[in-house]
Each structure stands twice: as C-alpha cells, then as structure tokens.
Short mmCIF file of C-alpha atoms in Angstrom, two decimals:
data_model
loop_
_atom_site.label_atom_id
_atom_site.label_comp_id
_atom_site.label_asym_id
_atom_site.label_seq_id
_atom_site.Cartn_x
_atom_site.Cartn_y
_atom_site.Cartn_z
CA MET A 1372 -1.97 -335.10 64.39
CA LEU A 1373 -3.07 -333.66 61.05
CA ARG A 1374 -0.12 -332.65 58.86
CA PRO A 1375 0.42 -330.19 56.00
CA THR A 1376 0.99 -331.59 52.53
CA PRO A 1377 4.00 -330.79 50.30
CA PHE A 1378 1.73 -328.37 48.39
CA ASP A 1379 0.80 -326.62 51.65
CA LEU A 1380 4.45 -326.25 52.64
CA ALA A 1381 5.59 -325.03 49.23
CA THR A 1382 2.83 -322.46 48.78
CA GLY A 1383 2.59 -321.30 52.39
CA THR A 1384 -1.19 -321.78 52.24
CA LEU A 1385 -3.55 -324.23 53.89
CA LEU A 1386 -6.65 -324.26 51.75
CA GLY A 1387 -9.70 -326.49 51.69
CA VAL A 1388 -13.09 -326.68 53.35
CA ALA A 1389 -14.85 -329.91 54.28
CA ALA A 1390 -18.31 -330.57 52.86
CA PRO A 1391 -21.15 -329.09 54.93
CA LEU A 1392 -22.95 -331.36 57.33
CA PRO A 1393 -26.69 -331.96 56.92
CA ARG A 1394 -28.64 -329.04 58.33
CA GLN A 1395 -29.60 -329.66 61.95
CA PRO A 1396 -32.58 -328.13 63.75
CA VAL A 1397 -31.72 -325.52 66.37
CA PRO A 1398 -31.87 -327.34 69.73
CA ALA A 1399 -34.24 -326.10 72.38
CA GLY A 1400 -32.72 -324.30 75.34
CA VAL A 1401 -29.57 -323.02 73.65
CA PRO A 1402 -27.58 -321.23 76.40
CA ASP A 1403 -26.47 -317.64 76.42
CA PRO A 1404 -23.07 -317.35 74.62
CA LEU A 1405 -21.32 -316.18 77.79
CA ASP A 1406 -22.81 -319.05 79.80
CA ALA A 1407 -21.62 -321.48 77.13
CA LEU A 1408 -18.07 -320.05 77.36
CA ASP A 1409 -18.28 -320.39 81.13
CA ALA A 1410 -19.14 -324.09 80.83
CA ALA A 1411 -16.31 -324.63 78.32
CA VAL A 1412 -13.60 -323.13 80.56
CA LEU A 1413 -14.95 -324.91 83.65
CA ALA A 1414 -13.78 -328.23 82.21
CA GLY A 1415 -10.21 -326.87 82.29
CA LEU A 1416 -10.50 -325.27 85.72
CA THR A 1417 -11.34 -328.63 87.28
CA ARG A 1418 -8.00 -329.97 86.01
CA PRO A 1419 -5.34 -327.67 87.49
CA PRO A 1420 -3.04 -326.15 86.62
CA CYS A 1421 -5.40 -324.43 84.18
CA VAL A 1422 -3.02 -322.39 82.00
CA VAL A 1423 -4.39 -319.64 79.75
CA SER A 1424 -2.28 -318.54 76.78
CA PHE A 1425 -2.72 -314.80 77.36
CA SER A 1426 -1.43 -312.21 74.90
CA GLY A 1427 -3.53 -309.25 76.03
CA GLY A 1428 -5.55 -309.28 72.82
CA LEU A 1429 -9.34 -309.39 72.82
CA ASP A 1430 -9.76 -313.15 72.43
CA SER A 1431 -7.33 -314.26 75.14
CA SER A 1432 -8.56 -311.49 77.46
CA LEU A 1433 -12.11 -312.80 77.11
CA ILE A 1434 -11.04 -316.41 77.82
CA LEU A 1435 -9.02 -315.36 80.88
CA ALA A 1436 -11.81 -313.17 82.27
CA VAL A 1437 -14.44 -315.89 81.88
CA ALA A 1438 -12.09 -318.42 83.52
CA VAL A 1439 -11.34 -316.13 86.49
CA ARG A 1440 -15.04 -315.48 87.06
CA ALA A 1441 -15.93 -319.20 86.88
CA ALA A 1442 -13.05 -320.24 89.17
CA ARG A 1443 -13.99 -317.79 91.90
CA ARG A 1444 -17.66 -318.65 91.70
CA GLU A 1445 -16.94 -322.38 92.02
CA GLY A 1446 -14.16 -322.06 94.60
CA LEU A 1447 -11.54 -323.49 92.24
CA PRO A 1448 -7.87 -322.43 91.86
CA ASP A 1449 -7.41 -319.34 89.71
CA PRO A 1450 -6.31 -319.94 86.13
CA VAL A 1451 -2.65 -319.23 85.37
CA PRO A 1452 -2.18 -316.62 82.62
CA VAL A 1453 1.06 -317.14 80.68
CA THR A 1454 2.32 -314.33 78.47
CA TRP A 1455 5.18 -313.89 76.01
CA ARG A 1456 7.16 -310.63 75.99
CA PHE A 1457 9.50 -309.91 73.08
CA THR A 1458 12.60 -307.77 72.60
CA ALA A 1459 13.02 -305.61 69.49
CA ALA A 1460 9.46 -306.30 68.31
CA PRO A 1461 7.50 -303.07 68.96
CA ARG A 1462 4.53 -304.01 66.75
CA ALA A 1463 4.03 -307.14 68.86
CA ASP A 1464 4.06 -305.24 72.15
CA GLU A 1465 0.75 -305.65 74.03
CA SER A 1466 2.18 -305.09 77.52
CA ASP A 1467 -0.06 -302.11 78.29
CA TRP A 1468 -3.27 -304.07 77.66
CA GLN A 1469 -1.86 -307.12 79.40
CA GLN A 1470 -1.34 -305.11 82.57
CA ARG A 1471 -4.73 -303.41 82.32
CA VAL A 1472 -6.59 -306.71 81.99
CA ILE A 1473 -4.59 -308.46 84.73
CA ARG A 1474 -5.17 -305.52 87.08
CA ALA A 1475 -8.90 -305.41 86.31
CA LEU A 1476 -9.23 -309.15 87.00
CA GLY A 1477 -7.09 -309.06 90.15
CA ILE A 1478 -5.04 -312.06 89.10
CA GLY A 1479 -1.49 -310.70 89.06
CA GLY A 1480 -0.22 -313.17 91.66
CA SER A 1481 -0.38 -316.17 89.31
CA TRP A 1482 0.72 -314.37 86.12
CA GLN A 1483 3.78 -315.89 84.43
CA ILE A 1484 5.74 -313.93 81.81
CA LEU A 1485 8.07 -315.64 79.33
CA ARG A 1486 10.72 -313.45 77.71
CA ALA A 1487 12.10 -314.04 74.24
CA ASP A 1488 14.79 -312.52 72.06
CA ASP A 1489 15.54 -314.82 69.10
CA ASP A 1490 14.01 -317.75 70.99
CA LEU A 1491 10.83 -317.84 68.89
CA ASP A 1492 12.43 -317.37 65.49
CA LEU A 1493 11.16 -319.79 62.81
CA VAL A 1494 14.30 -321.88 63.32
CA GLY A 1495 15.27 -320.60 66.76
CA PRO A 1496 15.82 -322.82 69.81
CA VAL A 1497 12.13 -323.35 70.64
CA ALA A 1498 11.13 -324.11 67.04
CA ARG A 1499 14.05 -326.55 66.67
CA ARG A 1500 12.72 -328.68 69.51
CA LEU A 1501 9.34 -328.94 67.82
CA LEU A 1502 10.82 -329.50 64.35
CA HIS A 1503 13.06 -332.32 65.56
CA ARG A 1504 10.18 -333.95 67.40
CA HIS A 1505 7.35 -333.57 64.87
CA GLY A 1506 8.68 -332.10 61.64
CA VAL A 1507 7.01 -329.04 60.12
CA VAL A 1508 3.56 -328.48 61.60
CA HIS A 1509 0.78 -325.96 61.06
CA PRO A 1510 0.78 -323.14 61.87
CA VAL A 1511 4.48 -322.35 61.55
CA ASN A 1512 4.44 -320.27 64.75
CA LEU A 1513 2.85 -322.98 66.88
CA HIS A 1514 6.14 -323.57 68.69
CA LEU A 1515 5.40 -320.50 70.84
CA HIS A 1516 2.91 -322.75 72.67
CA LEU A 1517 5.52 -325.41 73.49
CA PRO A 1518 6.85 -323.73 76.69
CA ILE A 1519 3.26 -322.84 77.63
CA ALA A 1520 2.17 -326.47 77.22
CA GLU A 1521 5.08 -327.50 79.45
CA LEU A 1522 3.79 -325.18 82.17
CA ALA A 1523 0.37 -326.87 81.81
CA THR A 1524 1.79 -330.36 82.42
CA GLY A 1525 -0.85 -332.59 83.96
CA GLY A 1526 -3.53 -329.91 83.68
CA ALA A 1527 -5.30 -327.95 80.96
CA LEU A 1528 -4.28 -325.41 78.33
CA LEU A 1529 -6.84 -322.81 77.21
CA THR A 1530 -6.22 -320.75 74.06
CA GLY A 1531 -8.14 -318.25 71.96
CA ALA A 1532 -7.85 -320.37 68.80
CA GLY A 1533 -10.63 -319.60 66.34
CA GLY A 1534 -11.08 -315.99 67.38
CA ASP A 1535 -9.43 -314.57 64.25
CA GLN A 1536 -11.74 -316.69 62.10
CA ILE A 1537 -15.06 -316.72 63.99
CA LEU A 1538 -15.04 -313.23 65.50
CA ALA A 1539 -13.07 -311.21 62.93
CA GLY A 1540 -11.58 -311.19 59.44
CA TRP A 1541 -14.66 -309.97 57.60
CA ARG A 1542 -14.18 -309.20 53.92
CA ARG A 1543 -15.02 -305.70 52.74
CA PRO A 1544 -18.73 -305.58 51.86
CA PRO A 1545 -19.57 -304.86 48.24
CA ALA A 1546 -20.21 -301.23 47.33
CA THR A 1547 -23.85 -300.32 46.81
CA SER A 1548 -23.51 -296.98 45.03
CA LEU A 1549 -22.26 -296.48 41.48
CA ARG A 1550 -19.48 -294.21 42.77
CA GLY A 1551 -18.42 -296.83 45.28
CA ARG A 1552 -18.37 -299.57 42.66
CA LEU A 1553 -16.26 -297.46 40.30
CA TRP A 1554 -13.79 -296.72 43.12
CA TRP A 1555 -13.59 -300.42 43.96
CA LEU A 1556 -12.97 -301.38 40.32
CA ARG A 1557 -10.13 -298.82 40.04
CA HIS A 1558 -8.66 -299.91 43.38
CA THR A 1559 -8.77 -303.59 42.35
CA ALA A 1560 -7.12 -302.83 39.02
CA ARG A 1561 -4.28 -300.98 40.80
CA THR A 1562 -3.65 -303.51 43.55
CA ARG A 1563 -4.49 -306.90 42.07
CA ARG A 1564 -1.44 -309.15 41.83
CA GLY A 1565 -1.13 -312.16 39.60
CA PRO A 1566 0.25 -315.60 40.49
CA ALA A 1567 3.85 -314.65 39.72
CA GLU A 1568 3.68 -311.66 42.09
CA VAL A 1569 1.95 -313.54 44.92
CA PHE A 1570 4.04 -316.73 44.67
CA PRO A 1571 7.30 -315.75 42.92
CA TRP A 1572 9.19 -318.78 44.31
CA LEU A 1573 6.86 -321.42 42.80
CA ARG A 1574 6.82 -323.13 39.43
CA ALA A 1575 4.50 -321.17 37.13
CA THR A 1576 1.83 -323.87 36.93
CA VAL A 1577 1.87 -324.37 40.70
CA ALA A 1578 1.64 -320.62 41.31
CA ARG A 1579 -1.42 -320.41 39.06
CA GLU A 1580 -3.06 -323.35 40.84
CA ALA A 1581 -2.40 -321.88 44.30
CA HIS A 1582 -3.58 -318.44 43.22
CA ARG A 1583 -6.84 -319.80 41.79
CA ALA A 1584 -7.52 -321.91 44.88
CA GLN A 1585 -6.77 -319.04 47.24
CA ARG A 1586 -9.02 -316.60 45.40
CA ALA A 1587 -11.81 -319.20 45.21
CA GLU A 1588 -11.66 -319.74 48.97
CA TRP A 1589 -11.70 -316.02 49.66
CA ARG A 1590 -14.76 -315.59 47.44
CA ALA A 1591 -16.52 -318.54 49.11
CA GLU A 1592 -16.29 -317.06 52.61
CA PRO A 1593 -19.84 -316.27 53.80
CA ARG A 1594 -20.77 -312.76 54.85
CA ARG A 1595 -23.38 -313.59 57.49
CA LEU A 1596 -22.04 -314.68 60.89
CA ARG A 1597 -24.18 -317.81 61.17
CA GLN A 1598 -22.83 -319.19 57.90
CA ARG A 1599 -19.29 -317.98 58.66
CA ILE A 1600 -19.24 -320.04 61.85
CA ALA A 1601 -20.20 -323.22 60.01
CA TRP A 1602 -17.77 -322.51 57.15
CA HIS A 1603 -14.72 -321.67 59.27
CA THR A 1604 -15.12 -324.69 61.54
CA ARG A 1605 -14.88 -326.89 58.42
CA ARG A 1606 -11.65 -325.29 57.14
CA ARG A 1607 -8.47 -327.38 57.09
CA ASP A 1608 -6.54 -324.42 58.49
CA LEU A 1609 -8.46 -324.32 61.76
CA ARG A 1610 -8.85 -328.08 62.12
CA MET A 1611 -5.12 -328.64 61.70
CA THR A 1612 -4.29 -325.91 64.22
CA CYS A 1613 -6.50 -327.56 66.84
CA SER A 1614 -5.09 -331.00 66.04
CA THR A 1615 -1.50 -329.83 66.53
CA LEU A 1616 -2.28 -327.98 69.77
CA ALA A 1617 -4.00 -331.08 71.14
CA ALA A 1618 -1.01 -333.29 70.26
CA LEU A 1619 1.42 -330.82 71.83
CA ALA A 1620 -0.53 -330.71 75.10
CA ALA A 1621 -1.02 -334.48 75.18
CA GLU A 1622 2.76 -334.93 75.24
CA HIS A 1623 2.67 -333.19 78.61
CA GLN A 1624 -0.37 -335.07 79.93
CA ALA A 1625 -2.47 -331.94 79.47
CA THR A 1626 -5.73 -331.35 77.64
CA THR A 1627 -6.42 -328.43 75.32
CA ILE A 1628 -9.64 -326.48 75.37
CA GLN A 1629 -10.55 -323.94 72.68
CA PRO A 1630 -13.57 -322.16 74.24
CA LEU A 1631 -14.23 -320.02 71.15
CA LEU A 1632 -14.67 -323.22 69.12
CA ASP A 1633 -16.83 -325.00 71.70
CA ASP A 1634 -19.95 -326.44 70.04
CA ALA A 1635 -22.33 -325.01 72.62
CA PHE A 1636 -20.76 -321.54 72.37
CA LEU A 1637 -20.92 -321.54 68.58
CA ALA A 1638 -24.55 -322.67 68.62
CA ALA A 1639 -25.44 -319.94 71.12
CA LEU A 1640 -23.52 -317.31 69.13
CA ALA A 1641 -25.33 -318.32 65.93
CA VAL A 1642 -28.71 -317.97 67.64
CA ARG A 1643 -27.90 -314.67 69.37
CA CYS A 1644 -25.81 -312.88 66.73
CA GLY A 1645 -26.06 -315.03 63.59
CA ASP A 1646 -27.62 -312.36 61.37
CA HIS A 1647 -24.73 -309.91 61.78
CA ARG A 1648 -22.64 -308.94 58.76
CA GLY A 1649 -19.28 -307.21 59.04
CA ILE A 1650 -19.52 -306.45 62.76
CA GLY A 1651 -16.23 -305.50 64.45
CA ARG A 1652 -14.66 -307.92 66.90
CA ASP A 1653 -14.88 -305.48 69.82
CA ARG A 1654 -18.57 -304.81 69.16
CA LEU A 1655 -19.32 -308.53 68.83
CA LEU A 1656 -17.52 -309.34 72.07
CA ALA A 1657 -19.32 -306.53 73.87
CA GLU A 1658 -22.60 -308.01 72.66
CA ILE A 1659 -21.58 -311.43 73.98
CA VAL A 1660 -20.44 -310.10 77.35
CA ARG A 1661 -23.22 -307.48 77.86
CA GLY A 1662 -21.43 -305.76 80.73
CA ALA A 1663 -20.84 -308.91 82.79
CA LEU A 1664 -17.03 -308.54 82.67
CA PRO A 1665 -14.71 -305.58 83.31
CA SER A 1666 -14.70 -303.07 80.46
CA GLU A 1667 -10.95 -303.59 79.91
CA VAL A 1668 -11.69 -307.07 78.56
CA THR A 1669 -13.63 -305.93 75.49
CA ALA A 1670 -12.26 -302.40 75.00
CA PRO A 1671 -11.01 -301.76 71.42
CA ARG A 1672 -7.26 -302.05 70.97
CA ARG A 1673 -4.63 -302.21 68.26
CA LYS A 1674 -4.11 -305.62 66.70
CA ALA A 1675 -0.55 -306.78 67.34
CA ARG A 1676 1.68 -307.91 64.47
CA PHE A 1677 4.15 -310.74 65.09
CA LEU A 1678 6.31 -311.12 61.96
CA GLU A 1679 9.27 -309.48 63.70
CA VAL A 1680 8.99 -312.10 66.48
CA PHE A 1681 9.42 -315.07 64.12
CA PHE A 1682 11.66 -313.62 61.36
CA ARG A 1683 14.87 -312.83 63.18
CA ALA A 1684 18.60 -313.55 63.09
CA PRO A 1685 18.49 -317.39 62.89
CA THR A 1686 16.13 -317.27 59.89
CA ARG A 1687 18.12 -314.51 58.19
CA GLU A 1688 21.36 -316.45 58.61
CA PHE A 1689 19.83 -319.64 57.28
CA VAL A 1690 18.18 -318.19 54.16
CA HIS A 1691 21.22 -316.11 53.23
CA GLY A 1692 23.45 -319.19 53.53
CA TRP A 1693 21.06 -321.67 51.89
CA ASP A 1694 22.80 -323.67 49.17
CA GLY A 1695 19.72 -324.13 46.94
CA THR A 1696 19.18 -327.82 47.68
CA GLY A 1697 16.36 -329.75 49.32
CA VAL A 1698 13.28 -328.24 47.67
CA ASP A 1699 10.56 -330.24 45.94
CA GLU A 1700 11.50 -329.24 42.40
CA GLU A 1701 8.07 -330.11 41.03
CA LEU A 1702 6.62 -327.33 43.16
CA VAL A 1703 9.40 -324.84 43.91
CA ASP A 1704 11.84 -323.10 41.58
CA ALA A 1705 15.06 -323.11 43.61
CA GLU A 1706 16.66 -320.21 41.74
CA SER A 1707 13.55 -318.07 42.15
CA LEU A 1708 13.46 -318.90 45.85
CA ARG A 1709 17.11 -317.87 46.23
CA ARG A 1710 16.32 -314.53 44.56
CA VAL A 1711 13.34 -314.00 46.86
CA TRP A 1712 15.46 -314.85 49.90
CA SER A 1713 18.27 -312.52 48.86
CA HIS A 1714 16.23 -309.59 50.22
CA TRP A 1715 15.14 -309.02 53.80
CA PRO A 1716 12.50 -309.38 55.10
CA ILE A 1717 11.53 -312.49 53.20
CA PRO A 1718 7.87 -313.16 52.24
CA GLY A 1719 5.80 -314.63 55.05
CA GLY A 1720 4.48 -317.20 52.59
CA THR A 1721 7.88 -318.91 52.55
CA ALA A 1722 7.97 -319.54 56.32
CA SER A 1723 7.08 -323.23 55.96
CA LEU A 1724 9.89 -323.63 53.42
CA VAL A 1725 12.34 -322.06 55.85
CA GLN A 1726 11.49 -324.69 58.43
CA GLN A 1727 11.33 -327.57 55.94
CA LEU A 1728 14.72 -326.77 54.41
CA TRP A 1729 16.35 -326.04 57.77
CA LEU A 1730 15.16 -329.44 59.02
CA ALA A 1731 16.50 -331.15 55.89
CA ALA A 1732 19.90 -329.56 56.56
CA ASN A 1733 19.74 -330.27 60.31
CA PRO A 1734 18.03 -333.63 60.84
CA PRO A 1735 17.35 -334.83 64.38
CA ASP A 1736 20.12 -336.86 66.00
CA SER A 1737 18.52 -339.82 67.77
CA ALA A 1738 21.61 -340.24 69.94
CA ARG A 1739 21.45 -336.67 71.24
CA ARG A 1740 19.17 -335.55 74.03
CA PRO A 1741 16.45 -333.14 72.84
CA GLU A 1742 17.52 -329.51 72.98
CA ARG A 1743 15.71 -327.43 75.57
CA ALA A 1744 15.47 -323.68 75.24
CA ASP A 1745 16.51 -321.60 78.24
CA ILE A 1746 13.42 -319.41 78.61
CA ASP A 1747 13.34 -316.65 81.21
CA VAL A 1748 10.14 -317.07 83.25
CA GLU A 1749 8.97 -314.24 85.50
CA VAL A 1750 6.19 -314.90 88.03
CA LYS A 1751 4.38 -311.68 88.94
CA SER A 1752 3.38 -311.16 92.55
#
C-alpha cells in the first residue's frame, strides 16, 4: 500500500506527477469506450458478489448501469449496489437520484443501503477501525469503503474512482477578449490568497513550499482531454487512492476494479473524445453512452458535498480538546493549529492532521479485539 508522507499529512495535499512514459502508437482496433467499460466490469461480475459502490452520482450510476447490462446479457448474477445514507447532511443527500437510477435499471431487489449518523466522522467508529489497522491513509475519507469492502468479501468491489479527475474538474479556460482578461485579472487580485491564508497552521517556510507546489501542479494540468488522461493517471493522488482501495479489498479476499481507470477504456476515450476541452461531465458521459443506457444514468444532477458527513461531533470534540502535542514541529506550528481549530468548521486541509493526532493520542491496543462499527444495513426488495 502506498502511504502519504509527513509533508502530505501536514499540508493536507498530495502533490506530484510521475514522469511521462514514452509515447506509444495508438493500437489498431481500439474498442468503443462503452464496450471497454463493459469488458472491465465483466471481470468483476464473474467473481460474485460483485459489489458496486453506488452514490447516485454520475460516475457510480454509469458503472452500475454498465454492470447490470453486462450481467443480464451474460446470464450472470446482478451486481449488488451498496449506498450510504446520512443523517443531518442535506448537501450530501443524493437519495432522489439513487432511486431514479435503481428504478430505471430494475435492480432494487439487490440494493443495500447503509445508514450513518456520526459513523463516518474522520475519527468516528468506522475510521477508527481503519486507523488502528493501517494508520492514516489517503484519501482521509476512504474508511467509508470499509463496510462496503466487507460486503464484497470473496468477490469484487467496483468503484467510480478516477471520475472526478478524468471526466471532470476542468480549469476555467483563459479569456480571449480584452474585457474578459481585465475581468479575470481583477477577480484574481480580489480572490488570490497567499501561503499564510491557504495554510495558516503550517510553519511559514513550509506554507510557502506547499503553496508553490500546489499552484505549479494546477498550472501544469493539461486542457485537452487526451493529455489530461495521461497526466491524471500519473498523479500520486490517484495512484495512492487505488493502492489503498486494493489493499482494503484484499483484506477481505476481494478484488477491486476501477472501470473508469481501465487501460482499454482510457485508450478508447482518448481516441473518441481526446480533442475535447472543458466539456461537462454529463455531456462527456452522454457521448460515451450514446443512448445505450437509460437516460437517468447520464442526466445532469447536482454534485453532492460531503464535508458535513466527515466533520461531525467526534472530530469537533477531539480538536476542541486537543492539548497541542504530537505534531511534527518542523512542519506544523502547534499554536497556529490550535487557533485554526478553535473555530468550527475547521479547514478541510487539516483532516489528515485530525486523524494523525487522534491516532497518536489513541494508539491501537494489540490485546484488544478490533472495534467493529454497528452499521444499519437495509436490503431493498
């Protein structure tokens, strides 16, 4: 399993891009992108239970729809969609789209719903199990996949990892008119924040280093889809996410499959859509699907926000009671961190520090049996 460095944990960033590979010729007979996705999910369907981490967002809806279609064509067991539902987190609520997609695919009988209150907090009961077993991993919210991986024991776990990077997240294109450029310059001058504003809990020299590296990586992101695919698949962020998911599933004798990062799919997408710049995720998915799946799968929808799922009572209690010890003092200014944590909500960039310092204060007890969260599981019929 790839692990974050002390710098990653302190700054709340995971920067770095591997060197590009030598340019390869485009292979003959590259499949259609949807056919390539079909082949990727088929490997999971032949190893039941094939569990799909299904949020109701565009990426997971696409993976589930392709898996359902492939399973029924091949006479295999239906995939098992597993969904989290959260209390007191309205911006994370995707239940309407979840139900629409499930109904359109006719797969409600195998749908499993997990319900969480404070269970998925950064240092809540599910996260504690992962922290005591593996320490702090990337991303900090990966523990939400622990109960899903347990349901996939002996089978396969399919996720939409890579969708936010490959299919979305385009930077604003540069203005072409003089008026547009002047507006952009004024907007940048008003909103630009320096290192001390972005990373107020870090030592000044570390904040400047992190700020420079972050801005350099943002500027290096390609604008054309073909180059974006190659660039994002070399980023430490995405590689570490896939490494941790694979390790989590392997503990339960399951395999992970990330169809949106499948080599054949990415090659087909680059050939079919590689010249696009700034295309919306819904439009790109519609171009991939080309009417072969129910319209509910690719219909535009609001992007959910999950901070209120992971920053809840256990985190608030810990940061407000933190005694100021345990930080890497070469990287973090403890007094500045205490000031930052004296206000709620705390910056998302300090999430890794929350977990690191909680673990330092609550080390695993080798004599105690691992804690297991009591998650309410509802099977729809």
